[in-house]
Coordinates of C-alpha atoms and ligand atoms in Angstrom, one line a residue:
M1 CA 56.1 -56.3 14.3
A2 CA 58.1 -55.5 11.2
A3 CA 58.9 -57.9 8.4
S4 CA 61.1 -57.5 5.4
L5 CA 60.2 -59.5 2.3
Q6 CA 62.4 -59.6 -0.8
F7 CA 60.7 -60.5 -4.1
S8 CA 63.0 -61.3 -6.9
N9 CA 62.2 -61.8 -10.5
S10 CA 62.3 -65.6 -10.1
I11 CA 60.1 -65.7 -7.1
R12 CA 57.7 -63.5 -8.8
T13 CA 57.6 -65.8 -11.8
S14 CA 57.3 -69.0 -9.9
H15 CA 55.1 -68.1 -7.0
C16 CA 53.0 -65.2 -8.3
G17 CA 53.3 -65.0 -12.0
N18 CA 53.1 -61.9 -13.9
Q19 CA 50.0 -60.8 -12.0
F20 CA 51.9 -60.1 -8.8
W21 CA 54.4 -57.9 -10.6
R22 CA 51.5 -56.0 -12.0
N23 CA 49.9 -55.8 -8.6
S24 CA 53.2 -54.8 -7.0
L25 CA 53.0 -51.6 -9.0
L26 CA 49.7 -50.9 -7.4
I27 CA 50.8 -51.5 -3.9
E28 CA 51.0 -48.4 -1.7
R29 CA 52.1 -47.9 1.7
N30 CA 49.4 -48.6 4.3
Q31 CA 47.6 -50.8 1.8
Q32 CA 46.7 -54.4 2.9
I33 CA 48.7 -56.7 0.7
K34 CA 46.9 -59.5 -1.0
F35 CA 49.4 -62.2 -1.8
S36 CA 48.7 -65.3 -3.9
S37 CA 48.1 -68.6 -2.0
S38 CA 51.6 -69.8 -2.2
I39 CA 52.8 -67.2 0.2
S40 CA 49.7 -66.6 2.0
S41 CA 51.3 -67.1 5.4
I42 CA 52.4 -63.5 5.2
S43 CA 49.0 -62.1 4.3
G44 CA 47.5 -59.4 6.6
L45 CA 50.6 -57.3 6.7
V46 CA 50.5 -53.7 5.8
C47 CA 53.1 -52.3 3.4
T48 CA 55.2 -49.6 4.8
R49 CA 57.8 -49.0 2.2
I50 CA 58.7 -50.2 -1.3
E51 CA 62.3 -49.9 -2.5
N52 CA 63.9 -50.8 -5.7
D53 CA 66.8 -53.2 -5.0
C54 CA 69.7 -51.4 -6.4
S55 CA 72.4 -53.5 -4.9
R56 CA 72.3 -56.1 -7.5
D57 CA 73.5 -56.3 -11.1
R58 CA 71.6 -54.5 -13.8
G59 CA 68.8 -56.8 -15.1
S60 CA 67.6 -58.1 -11.8
R61 CA 64.3 -56.7 -10.7
G62 CA 64.2 -57.1 -6.9
F63 CA 61.7 -55.1 -5.0
K64 CA 62.2 -54.9 -1.3
I65 CA 58.8 -54.5 0.4
S66 CA 58.8 -53.7 4.1
C67 CA 55.7 -54.6 6.0
E68 CA 54.3 -54.1 9.4
K69 CA 51.7 -56.2 11.2
R70 CA 49.0 -53.8 12.3
N71 CA 46.1 -54.6 14.5
A72 CA 42.9 -52.8 13.7
G73 CA 43.0 -50.8 16.9
E74 CA 46.5 -49.6 16.1
A75 CA 45.4 -47.1 13.6
A76 CA 44.4 -43.8 15.2
T77 CA 40.7 -43.0 15.5
N78 CA 38.8 -39.8 14.9
G79 CA 41.1 -38.6 12.2
S80 CA 43.8 -37.4 14.6
P81 CA 47.3 -37.9 13.6
G82 CA 48.1 -41.7 14.0
G83 CA 49.7 -43.0 17.1
N84 CA 52.3 -41.3 19.2
G85 CA 55.2 -41.9 17.0
E86 CA 57.3 -39.4 15.0
L87 CA 56.1 -37.6 11.8
T88 CA 56.0 -40.1 8.9
C89 CA 55.6 -38.4 5.6
V90 CA 55.0 -35.2 3.6
M91 CA 51.8 -34.6 1.8
K92 CA 51.9 -31.6 -0.5
F93 CA 48.7 -30.3 -2.2
G94 CA 49.1 -28.0 -5.1
G95 CA 46.8 -25.1 -6.0
S96 CA 44.4 -27.3 -8.0
S97 CA 43.9 -29.6 -5.0
V98 CA 42.8 -26.7 -2.6
A99 CA 41.0 -24.5 -5.1
S100 CA 37.7 -24.2 -3.2
A101 CA 36.0 -25.1 0.0
E102 CA 34.8 -28.3 -1.6
R103 CA 38.3 -29.4 -2.6
M104 CA 39.6 -28.5 0.9
R105 CA 37.0 -30.8 2.4
E106 CA 38.0 -33.6 0.0
V107 CA 41.7 -33.0 0.9
A108 CA 40.9 -33.2 4.6
E109 CA 39.0 -36.5 4.0
L110 CA 41.9 -37.8 2.0
I111 CA 44.3 -37.1 4.9
R112 CA 41.9 -38.8 7.2
S113 CA 41.8 -41.8 5.0
F114 CA 45.4 -42.5 6.0
P115 CA 44.8 -42.6 9.8
E116 CA 48.1 -44.4 10.5
E117 CA 50.1 -41.5 8.8
R118 CA 51.5 -38.6 10.8
P119 CA 52.0 -36.2 7.9
V120 CA 53.5 -32.8 7.5
I121 CA 51.1 -31.0 5.1
V122 CA 52.5 -28.5 2.6
L123 CA 49.9 -26.3 0.8
S124 CA 50.1 -24.0 -2.2
A125 CA 47.8 -21.0 -2.7
M126 CA 44.2 -21.7 -3.7
G127 CA 43.6 -22.3 -7.4
K128 CA 45.1 -19.4 -9.5
T129 CA 45.7 -17.1 -6.5
T130 CA 49.4 -16.6 -7.2
N131 CA 48.7 -15.4 -10.8
K132 CA 45.9 -13.1 -9.5
L133 CA 48.2 -11.6 -6.9
L134 CA 50.9 -10.9 -9.5
Q135 CA 48.4 -9.3 -11.9
A136 CA 47.0 -7.1 -9.1
G137 CA 50.5 -6.0 -8.3
E138 CA 51.2 -5.1 -11.9
K139 CA 48.0 -3.2 -12.2
A140 CA 48.6 -1.3 -9.0
V141 CA 51.8 0.2 -10.6
S142 CA 49.8 2.3 -13.0
C143 CA 46.3 2.5 -11.7
G144 CA 46.7 5.4 -9.2
V145 CA 46.3 5.2 -5.4
I146 CA 42.5 5.9 -5.4
H147 CA 41.8 3.0 -7.8
A148 CA 44.0 0.5 -6.0
S149 CA 41.2 -0.9 -3.9
E150 CA 39.1 -1.5 -7.1
I151 CA 41.5 -3.7 -8.8
E152 CA 39.5 -6.6 -10.2
E153 CA 42.0 -9.3 -9.1
L154 CA 41.8 -8.0 -5.5
D155 CA 38.0 -8.5 -5.6
F156 CA 38.5 -12.0 -7.0
I157 CA 40.9 -13.0 -4.2
K158 CA 38.7 -11.5 -1.4
D159 CA 35.7 -13.2 -2.8
L160 CA 37.3 -16.6 -3.2
H161 CA 38.8 -16.5 0.3
Y162 CA 35.8 -15.1 2.2
R163 CA 33.5 -17.5 0.4
T164 CA 35.8 -20.4 1.3
V165 CA 35.9 -19.6 5.1
D166 CA 32.2 -19.0 4.9
E167 CA 31.5 -22.5 3.3
L168 CA 33.9 -24.2 5.7
G169 CA 32.4 -22.5 8.6
V170 CA 35.7 -21.3 10.1
D171 CA 36.5 -17.9 11.6
K172 CA 36.7 -15.1 9.1
S173 CA 39.1 -13.1 11.2
I174 CA 42.0 -15.6 10.4
I175 CA 42.3 -14.1 6.9
A176 CA 40.7 -10.7 7.3
V177 CA 43.8 -9.2 8.5
H178 CA 45.8 -10.5 5.5
L179 CA 43.3 -9.2 3.0
E180 CA 43.3 -5.8 4.6
E181 CA 47.1 -5.8 4.6
L182 CA 47.1 -6.8 0.9
E183 CA 44.9 -3.8 0.0
Q184 CA 47.3 -1.5 1.8
L185 CA 50.2 -3.0 0.0
L186 CA 48.6 -2.4 -3.3
K187 CA 48.0 1.2 -2.4
G188 CA 51.6 1.4 -1.5
I189 CA 52.7 0.0 -4.9
A190 CA 50.3 2.5 -6.5
M191 CA 51.9 5.3 -4.6
M192 CA 55.5 4.3 -5.5
K193 CA 54.6 3.3 -9.1
E194 CA 57.0 0.5 -8.7
L195 CA 56.9 -3.3 -8.3
T196 CA 60.3 -4.7 -7.4
P197 CA 61.0 -8.5 -7.3
R198 CA 61.2 -8.2 -3.6
T199 CA 57.6 -6.7 -3.4
K200 CA 56.4 -9.4 -5.8
D201 CA 57.5 -12.0 -3.4
Y202 CA 55.8 -10.4 -0.5
I203 CA 52.6 -10.0 -2.5
V204 CA 52.4 -13.6 -3.6
S205 CA 53.1 -14.8 -0.1
F206 CA 49.6 -13.8 0.9
G207 CA 48.2 -16.7 -1.1
E208 CA 50.0 -19.5 0.8
C209 CA 49.6 -17.6 4.2
M210 CA 45.8 -17.6 3.7
S211 CA 45.3 -21.2 2.3
T212 CA 47.2 -22.7 5.2
R213 CA 45.4 -20.7 7.8
I214 CA 42.0 -21.7 6.4
F215 CA 42.9 -25.4 6.1
A216 CA 44.4 -25.6 9.5
A217 CA 41.3 -24.0 11.0
Y218 CA 39.1 -26.4 9.1
L219 CA 41.0 -29.5 10.3
N220 CA 40.8 -28.3 13.9
K221 CA 37.1 -27.7 13.4
I222 CA 36.5 -31.3 12.3
G223 CA 38.5 -32.7 15.2
V224 CA 41.9 -33.2 13.5
K225 CA 44.5 -31.4 15.5
A226 CA 46.5 -29.1 13.3
R227 CA 49.0 -26.2 13.6
Q228 CA 49.7 -23.6 10.9
Y229 CA 53.3 -22.5 10.1
D230 CA 54.7 -19.8 7.8
A231 CA 57.8 -21.2 6.1
F232 CA 59.7 -18.0 6.6
E233 CA 59.1 -18.2 10.4
I234 CA 60.3 -21.8 10.9
G235 CA 63.7 -21.9 9.3
I236 CA 63.3 -22.1 5.4
I237 CA 66.3 -19.9 4.8
T238 CA 67.1 -19.0 1.2
T239 CA 69.4 -16.8 -0.9
D240 CA 68.1 -13.3 -1.5
E241 CA 67.5 -14.0 -5.1
F242 CA 63.8 -12.7 -5.1
T243 CA 61.2 -14.7 -7.2
N244 CA 63.7 -17.6 -7.7
A245 CA 65.5 -18.2 -4.4
D246 CA 67.7 -21.2 -3.5
I247 CA 67.3 -23.1 -0.2
L248 CA 70.4 -22.8 2.0
E249 CA 71.8 -25.8 4.0
A250 CA 71.0 -24.1 7.3
T251 CA 67.4 -24.8 6.5
Y252 CA 67.6 -28.5 7.3
P253 CA 68.6 -28.4 10.9
A254 CA 66.4 -25.4 11.7
L255 CA 63.3 -27.0 10.2
A256 CA 63.9 -30.3 11.9
K257 CA 64.3 -28.6 15.3
R258 CA 61.2 -26.6 15.0
L259 CA 58.8 -29.1 13.4
H260 CA 60.0 -32.1 15.3
G261 CA 60.3 -30.2 18.6
D262 CA 56.7 -28.9 18.4
W263 CA 55.4 -32.3 17.5
M264 CA 57.2 -33.9 20.4
K265 CA 55.8 -31.3 22.9
E266 CA 52.2 -31.5 21.5
P267 CA 51.3 -33.5 18.4
A268 CA 49.3 -31.6 15.9
I269 CA 49.5 -32.0 12.0
P270 CA 51.8 -29.2 10.8
I271 CA 50.3 -27.2 7.9
V272 CA 53.2 -25.4 6.3
T273 CA 53.1 -22.7 3.5
G274 CA 54.7 -24.0 0.3
F275 CA 56.8 -21.9 -2.1
L276 CA 58.0 -19.3 0.6
G277 CA 61.3 -18.8 2.5
K278 CA 63.2 -16.1 4.2
G279 CA 66.3 -14.4 2.6
W280 CA 69.3 -14.9 4.8
K281 CA 70.7 -11.3 4.4
T282 CA 67.5 -9.3 4.0
C283 CA 65.3 -11.3 6.3
A284 CA 62.5 -10.6 3.8
V285 CA 60.0 -13.1 2.3
T286 CA 61.4 -14.9 -0.8
T287 CA 59.8 -17.3 -3.2
L288 CA 61.4 -20.5 -4.7
G289 CA 60.2 -20.0 -8.3
R290 CA 56.9 -20.9 -9.8
G291 CA 55.6 -24.3 -8.6
G292 CA 58.0 -24.0 -5.7
S293 CA 55.9 -25.8 -3.1
D294 CA 57.1 -29.1 -4.5
L295 CA 60.6 -28.0 -3.4
T296 CA 59.2 -27.0 0.1
A297 CA 57.8 -30.6 0.4
T298 CA 61.0 -32.4 -0.5
T299 CA 63.1 -30.0 1.7
I300 CA 60.9 -30.9 4.7
G301 CA 61.1 -34.5 3.8
K302 CA 64.9 -34.4 3.8
A303 CA 65.1 -32.2 7.0
L304 CA 63.0 -34.6 9.1
G305 CA 64.3 -37.7 7.3
L306 CA 60.7 -38.9 6.5
R307 CA 59.8 -42.1 4.8
E308 CA 58.0 -40.7 1.8
I309 CA 57.2 -37.4 0.2
Q310 CA 53.8 -37.3 -1.6
V311 CA 52.9 -34.5 -4.1
W312 CA 49.3 -34.5 -4.8
K313 CA 48.3 -32.9 -8.2
D314 CA 45.4 -32.9 -10.6
V315 CA 46.8 -35.6 -12.9
D316 CA 47.4 -39.4 -12.4
G317 CA 51.1 -38.9 -11.8
V318 CA 53.9 -37.9 -14.1
L319 CA 52.7 -38.6 -17.6
T320 CA 54.3 -39.6 -20.8
C321 CA 53.8 -36.1 -22.2
D322 CA 52.1 -32.9 -21.3
P323 CA 48.4 -33.7 -21.4
N324 CA 47.7 -30.3 -22.8
I325 CA 49.7 -31.3 -25.9
Y326 CA 48.6 -35.0 -25.9
P327 CA 45.4 -35.5 -24.0
S328 CA 45.7 -39.2 -23.8
A329 CA 49.2 -39.2 -22.3
M330 CA 49.7 -42.0 -19.9
P331 CA 51.0 -42.2 -16.3
V332 CA 54.6 -43.4 -15.9
P333 CA 54.6 -45.8 -13.0
F334 CA 58.3 -45.5 -12.0
L335 CA 61.0 -42.8 -12.4
T336 CA 64.4 -42.3 -11.1
F337 CA 65.3 -39.0 -9.4
D338 CA 67.6 -38.2 -12.4
E339 CA 64.8 -38.8 -14.9
A340 CA 62.3 -36.7 -12.8
A341 CA 64.9 -33.9 -12.5
E342 CA 65.7 -33.8 -16.1
L343 CA 62.0 -33.9 -17.1
A344 CA 61.2 -31.0 -14.7
Y345 CA 64.2 -29.0 -15.8
F346 CA 63.3 -29.3 -19.4
G347 CA 59.8 -27.9 -18.9
A348 CA 57.4 -30.6 -17.6
Q349 CA 55.3 -28.3 -15.4
V350 CA 54.3 -31.2 -13.1
L351 CA 57.4 -30.9 -10.8
H352 CA 59.5 -27.9 -9.8
P353 CA 63.0 -28.2 -11.5
Q354 CA 64.9 -28.1 -8.2
S355 CA 62.5 -30.3 -6.2
M356 CA 64.3 -33.7 -6.8
R357 CA 67.6 -32.5 -5.2
P358 CA 66.6 -32.8 -1.5
A359 CA 64.8 -36.1 -2.2
R360 CA 67.8 -37.5 -3.9
E361 CA 70.2 -36.3 -1.2
G362 CA 68.0 -37.7 1.5
D363 CA 67.1 -40.8 -0.6
I364 CA 63.5 -40.4 0.2
P365 CA 60.9 -41.7 -2.3
V366 CA 58.7 -39.2 -4.0
R367 CA 55.2 -40.3 -4.9
V368 CA 53.2 -38.2 -7.4
K369 CA 49.4 -38.7 -6.9
N370 CA 46.2 -37.4 -8.1
S371 CA 44.0 -35.7 -5.4
Y372 CA 41.0 -36.0 -7.8
N373 CA 41.6 -39.7 -8.2
P374 CA 43.4 -41.0 -5.2
K375 CA 43.0 -44.7 -6.2
A376 CA 45.3 -44.2 -9.3
P377 CA 48.7 -45.6 -8.4
G378 CA 50.6 -42.5 -9.5
T379 CA 54.3 -42.3 -10.1
L380 CA 57.0 -43.5 -7.6
I381 CA 60.3 -41.7 -7.9
T382 CA 63.3 -43.4 -6.4
K383 CA 67.1 -43.6 -6.7
C384 CA 67.1 -46.3 -9.3
R385 CA 64.7 -48.6 -11.1
D386 CA 64.8 -51.5 -13.4
M387 CA 65.7 -50.1 -16.8
S388 CA 66.2 -53.4 -18.7
E389 CA 63.0 -52.9 -20.7
A390 CA 62.7 -49.2 -20.6
V391 CA 63.2 -47.3 -23.8
L392 CA 61.4 -43.9 -23.6
T393 CA 59.8 -42.6 -20.3
S394 CA 58.4 -39.3 -21.3
I395 CA 58.6 -36.6 -23.9
V396 CA 58.9 -32.9 -22.8
L397 CA 58.5 -29.7 -24.8
K398 CA 60.1 -26.4 -23.9
R399 CA 58.9 -23.6 -26.1
N400 CA 60.2 -20.1 -27.0
V401 CA 63.7 -20.9 -26.5
T402 CA 66.6 -18.7 -27.8
M403 CA 69.5 -20.5 -29.6
L404 CA 73.0 -19.0 -30.4
D405 CA 75.4 -20.3 -33.0
I406 CA 78.8 -19.0 -32.1
V407 CA 81.8 -19.6 -34.5
S408 CA 85.3 -18.6 -33.4
T409 CA 87.0 -16.0 -35.7
R410 CA 90.3 -17.7 -35.0
M411 CA 91.8 -20.7 -36.7
L412 CA 91.4 -24.4 -35.7
G413 CA 93.7 -25.4 -32.8
Q414 CA 93.0 -22.3 -30.7
F415 CA 92.5 -23.3 -27.1
G416 CA 90.4 -21.4 -24.6
F417 CA 87.6 -20.6 -26.9
L418 CA 84.9 -22.5 -25.0
A419 CA 86.3 -21.1 -21.7
K420 CA 85.9 -17.5 -23.0
V421 CA 82.4 -18.1 -24.3
F422 CA 81.2 -19.5 -21.0
E423 CA 83.0 -16.8 -19.0
I424 CA 80.8 -14.2 -20.8
F425 CA 77.7 -16.1 -19.8
E426 CA 78.9 -16.4 -16.2
D427 CA 79.6 -12.6 -16.1
L428 CA 76.1 -11.8 -17.5
G429 CA 74.4 -14.2 -15.1
I430 CA 72.7 -16.2 -17.9
S431 CA 72.2 -19.8 -17.7
V432 CA 72.6 -22.2 -20.6
D433 CA 70.4 -25.2 -21.2
V434 CA 71.6 -27.3 -24.1
V435 CA 75.0 -27.2 -25.7
A436 CA 76.7 -28.8 -28.7
T437 CA 80.4 -28.0 -29.5
S438 CA 83.2 -28.4 -31.9
E439 CA 86.7 -27.0 -31.5
V440 CA 85.8 -23.7 -33.1
S441 CA 82.1 -23.5 -32.8
I442 CA 79.4 -23.8 -30.2
S443 CA 75.7 -24.0 -30.4
L444 CA 73.6 -23.4 -27.3
T445 CA 70.2 -22.5 -26.0
L446 CA 69.4 -20.0 -23.2
D447 CA 67.1 -20.7 -20.4
P448 CA 64.2 -18.3 -20.8
S449 CA 63.1 -18.6 -17.2
K450 CA 66.2 -16.7 -16.2
L451 CA 65.3 -13.8 -18.4
W452 CA 62.7 -11.9 -16.4
S453 CA 60.6 -9.6 -18.5
R454 CA 60.2 -9.0 -22.3
E455 CA 62.1 -5.7 -22.5
L456 CA 64.9 -7.2 -20.6
I457 CA 65.1 -10.2 -22.8
Q458 CA 66.0 -8.1 -25.8
Q459 CA 68.4 -5.9 -23.9
E460 CA 70.2 -8.9 -22.3
L461 CA 70.3 -10.7 -25.7
D462 CA 71.7 -7.7 -27.4
H463 CA 74.4 -7.4 -24.7
V464 CA 75.3 -11.1 -24.9
V465 CA 75.7 -10.9 -28.7
E466 CA 77.7 -7.8 -28.4
E467 CA 80.1 -9.4 -25.9
L468 CA 80.4 -12.7 -27.9
E469 CA 81.0 -10.8 -31.2
K470 CA 84.4 -9.7 -29.7
I471 CA 85.7 -13.2 -30.2
A472 CA 83.3 -14.9 -32.7
V473 CA 80.7 -14.6 -35.4
V474 CA 77.3 -14.9 -33.7
N475 CA 74.0 -16.1 -35.1
L476 CA 70.9 -15.5 -32.9
L477 CA 67.9 -17.8 -33.6
Q478 CA 64.8 -17.2 -31.7
H479 CA 61.3 -19.0 -31.4
R480 CA 62.9 -22.4 -31.1
S481 CA 61.7 -25.4 -29.0
I482 CA 63.6 -28.1 -27.1
I483 CA 62.0 -31.5 -27.4
S484 CA 63.6 -33.7 -24.7
L485 CA 63.4 -37.4 -24.9
I486 CA 63.7 -38.7 -21.4
G487 CA 64.5 -42.4 -21.0
N488 CA 67.0 -45.1 -21.3
V489 CA 70.0 -43.6 -23.3
Q490 CA 71.5 -47.1 -23.4
R491 CA 69.1 -47.5 -26.2
S492 CA 69.9 -44.1 -27.8
S493 CA 70.4 -45.6 -31.3
L494 CA 66.9 -47.1 -31.3
I495 CA 65.4 -43.9 -29.9
L496 CA 67.2 -41.7 -32.4
E497 CA 66.3 -44.0 -35.3
K498 CA 62.5 -43.8 -34.3
A499 CA 62.7 -40.1 -33.6
F500 CA 64.4 -39.2 -36.9
N501 CA 61.9 -41.3 -38.8
V502 CA 59.2 -39.2 -37.3
L503 CA 61.0 -35.9 -38.1
R504 CA 61.7 -36.9 -41.7
T505 CA 58.1 -37.8 -42.1
H506 CA 57.1 -34.3 -41.1
G507 CA 59.9 -32.7 -43.1
V508 CA 61.5 -31.2 -40.0
N509 CA 65.1 -30.5 -39.8
V510 CA 66.7 -30.8 -36.4
Q511 CA 68.9 -27.7 -35.7
M512 CA 70.9 -29.1 -32.8
I513 CA 71.0 -32.3 -30.9
S514 CA 72.5 -33.0 -27.5
Q515 CA 72.8 -36.2 -25.5
G516 CA 73.4 -35.2 -21.8
A517 CA 76.1 -36.9 -19.9
S518 CA 73.5 -37.7 -17.3
K519 CA 72.4 -40.4 -19.8
V520 CA 68.6 -40.0 -19.4
N521 CA 68.0 -37.3 -21.9
I522 CA 68.3 -36.6 -25.6
S523 CA 67.5 -33.0 -26.6
L524 CA 66.5 -32.0 -30.1
I525 CA 66.1 -28.4 -31.2
V526 CA 63.4 -27.5 -33.7
N527 CA 61.3 -24.5 -34.8
D528 CA 58.5 -23.5 -32.3
S529 CA 55.9 -23.7 -35.2
E530 CA 56.8 -27.4 -35.8
A531 CA 57.3 -28.7 -32.3
E532 CA 53.8 -29.6 -31.0
Q533 CA 53.0 -31.7 -34.1
V534 CA 56.3 -33.4 -33.8
V535 CA 55.8 -34.2 -30.1
R536 CA 52.3 -35.6 -30.9
S537 CA 53.7 -37.9 -33.6
L538 CA 56.6 -38.9 -31.4
H539 CA 54.2 -39.9 -28.7
S540 CA 52.1 -42.0 -31.0
T541 CA 55.2 -43.7 -32.2
F542 CA 56.8 -44.5 -28.9
F543 CA 53.8 -45.1 -26.6
E544 CA 50.8 -46.3 -28.6
R545 CA 50.4 -50.0 -28.4
G546 CA 51.0 -51.7 -31.7
S547 CA 53.3 -49.0 -33.2
L548 CA 55.9 -51.1 -35.0
S549 CA 59.5 -50.0 -35.5
E550 CA 61.6 -50.9 -38.5
L551 CA 63.8 -52.9 -36.3
G552 CA 61.0 -55.4 -35.7
E553 CA 60.4 -54.2 -32.2
Q554 CA 57.2 -53.2 -30.6
F555 CA 56.6 -50.7 -27.9
T556 CA 54.3 -51.4 -25.0
S557 CA 52.1 -48.7 -23.6
N558 CA 54.7 -47.6 -21.1
G559 CA 57.3 -47.1 -23.7
S560 CA 59.3 -50.2 -23.1
V561 CA 60.3 -52.4 -25.9
I562 CA 59.0 -56.0 -26.6
P563 CA 60.5 -58.1 -29.4
T564 CA 58.1 -59.0 -32.2
P565 CA 57.9 -62.7 -32.9
T566 CA 58.3 -62.6 -36.7
V567 CA 60.9 -61.1 -39.0
S568 CA 58.4 -59.8 -41.5
A569 CA 58.4 -56.4 -40.0
M570 CA 62.0 -56.0 -40.9
N571 CA 61.3 -56.1 -44.6
Ligands
ADP1 N1 54.6 -34.8 -18.1 C1 53.6 -34.3 -17.4 N2 53.0 -35.1 -16.5 C2 52.0 -34.6 -15.8 N3 51.5 -33.4 -15.9 C3 52.1 -32.5 -16.7 C4 53.2 -32.9 -17.6 N4 53.6 -31.8 -18.3 C5 52.8 -30.8 -17.9 N5 51.9 -31.2 -17.0 C6 50.9 -30.3 -16.3 O1 51.2 -30.1 -15.0 C7 50.0 -29.9 -14.2 C8 50.3 -30.3 -12.8 O2 51.2 -29.4 -12.3 P1 50.8 -28.2 -11.4 O3 49.9 -27.3 -12.1 O4 52.0 -27.4 -10.9 O5 50.2 -28.9 -10.2 P2 49.8 -28.4 -8.7 O6 49.4 -27.0 -8.9 O7 48.7 -29.3 -8.4 O8 50.9 -28.6 -7.9 C9 49.0 -30.8 -14.9 O9 47.7 -30.4 -14.7 C10 49.5 -30.8 -16.4 O10 48.6 -30.0 -17.1
PHD2 N1 51.4 -20.9 -5.6 C1 52.8 -21.0 -6.2 C2 53.5 -22.2 -5.7 C3 53.1 -23.5 -6.2 O1 53.9 -24.5 -5.9 O2 51.9 -23.7 -6.7 P1 51.3 -25.1 -7.4 O3 51.6 -26.2 -6.4 O4 49.9 -24.8 -7.5 O5 52.1 -25.4 -8.7 C4 52.6 -21.0 -7.7 O6 51.6 -20.9 -8.2 O7 53.7 -21.1 -8.4

């Protein structure tokens, strides 16, 4: 039996009070809902979906909570995928979640703790395996063939994976063949003295190929039927841009056909390699850029039209700031796809920059959860959310950015200047992050992730400057940081006032400022050396309870604004 319940602001206030609203933030799918006595007739239902009600005017805070009546016997037993229905959700576990045998056991238990789910599991490589594989590849270039088998990182990878199969009690042969091939590959690189982007992608693919095989074998061992899949064999088709490939449209029907078809023939939890794809022209293994398993998860979610995409990390959701900069950063309970995309694009490592696109296109909620602390509510990312009280959502820092000041050598009134500048960037294949313009000048920052290695950065930059100098006076400024203030740009004046107060206190001059048309991000460019301190102070100002603005407004711990009752703060 399915029921659809609509809770509006007024119902919430009159029937449940603020308590329910708070509780509603904590409701998760498949959780028993405990309603207050006034609506107890609907108790006993299980929540299956929570949606923001976007259909109404700004200011209303409706939540549509879909529920199902489930009898105790309806949930599957023995940890097997629940019921006979279709696949329900994606659960992606990152490297930190599957870093050891112990972590894999915990993740298996976590999956079993949702017996009514029929999930597709996406896994990253164990722990820091991807970094180790890349380091091994780089060492192989210059170590000589006879020393390729002795590369320290190869030993580390062998030891980690053999120890894990041993501790989990699964058959060693499932990964032995990969580890042998990896050693051969390193010898090949040593022989050629060359590591191309294509070979890099092939090398790192061993990480995901092994973690998924180990985990699938373990699930089968404990009685949970599972089937391992390599993404490049089941239809994740990409561009041939090695190390940073894009997913192509053909992926969606191909994935759906394969995963759905297999499931219908014989249900077994699919365990899919994250991060990997197959180049459409080369047919070689490609990767989706660092952290790309998030994108694999949302791609599968969209392809199968699943109800929810869960990305399980080692933090309590998307936080108000990078915890490495501000250790007591707090989880953000709700985000829109736009906010999350902007946050990821401007450097928050927690989500892959492109991962929100399939979720947004398929309108599938994404939940960011902590595999080390599953009870924490995490962050729910949906198409829209109530912004009426939101000010700032999160502060993101992107370091080591290059900035260019480009001033036209021609007089005012010249048209086509901007077009010429961007044509140069297009021809050189360099992507631009933040831009501020006037008619005859333009300031912009370059995306460092697109500039592959150190030597190339300088070469490419020299070339850009050379080309631009044909039409303009160019000033190249390196070691800059972008501080992105993600939030409600409807309140941009308030945000800017607070932010500039902080900057003034630290004696920091902003070198460029840009408010995106997307209306969720204000970007400030400062020197690298000043950036972290500024971010910490901004965080205290916007997110710490009791911080008082000169406008007489106080911020709550989630960055929203509450009016202060007296006027004394204004003086
Ligand atoms: N705003 C942020 N919110 C949460 N985590 C962040 C943020 N900015 C940076 N991080 C970092 O991102 C890490 C999680 O991302 P990642 O390492 O890719 O996870 P996983 O490997 O589990 O997929 C966290 O451990 C944290 O250090
Ligand atoms: N293993 C890949 C892909 C990935 O998504 O990893 P993680 O989920 O641990 O960020 C990487 O390290 O980039």
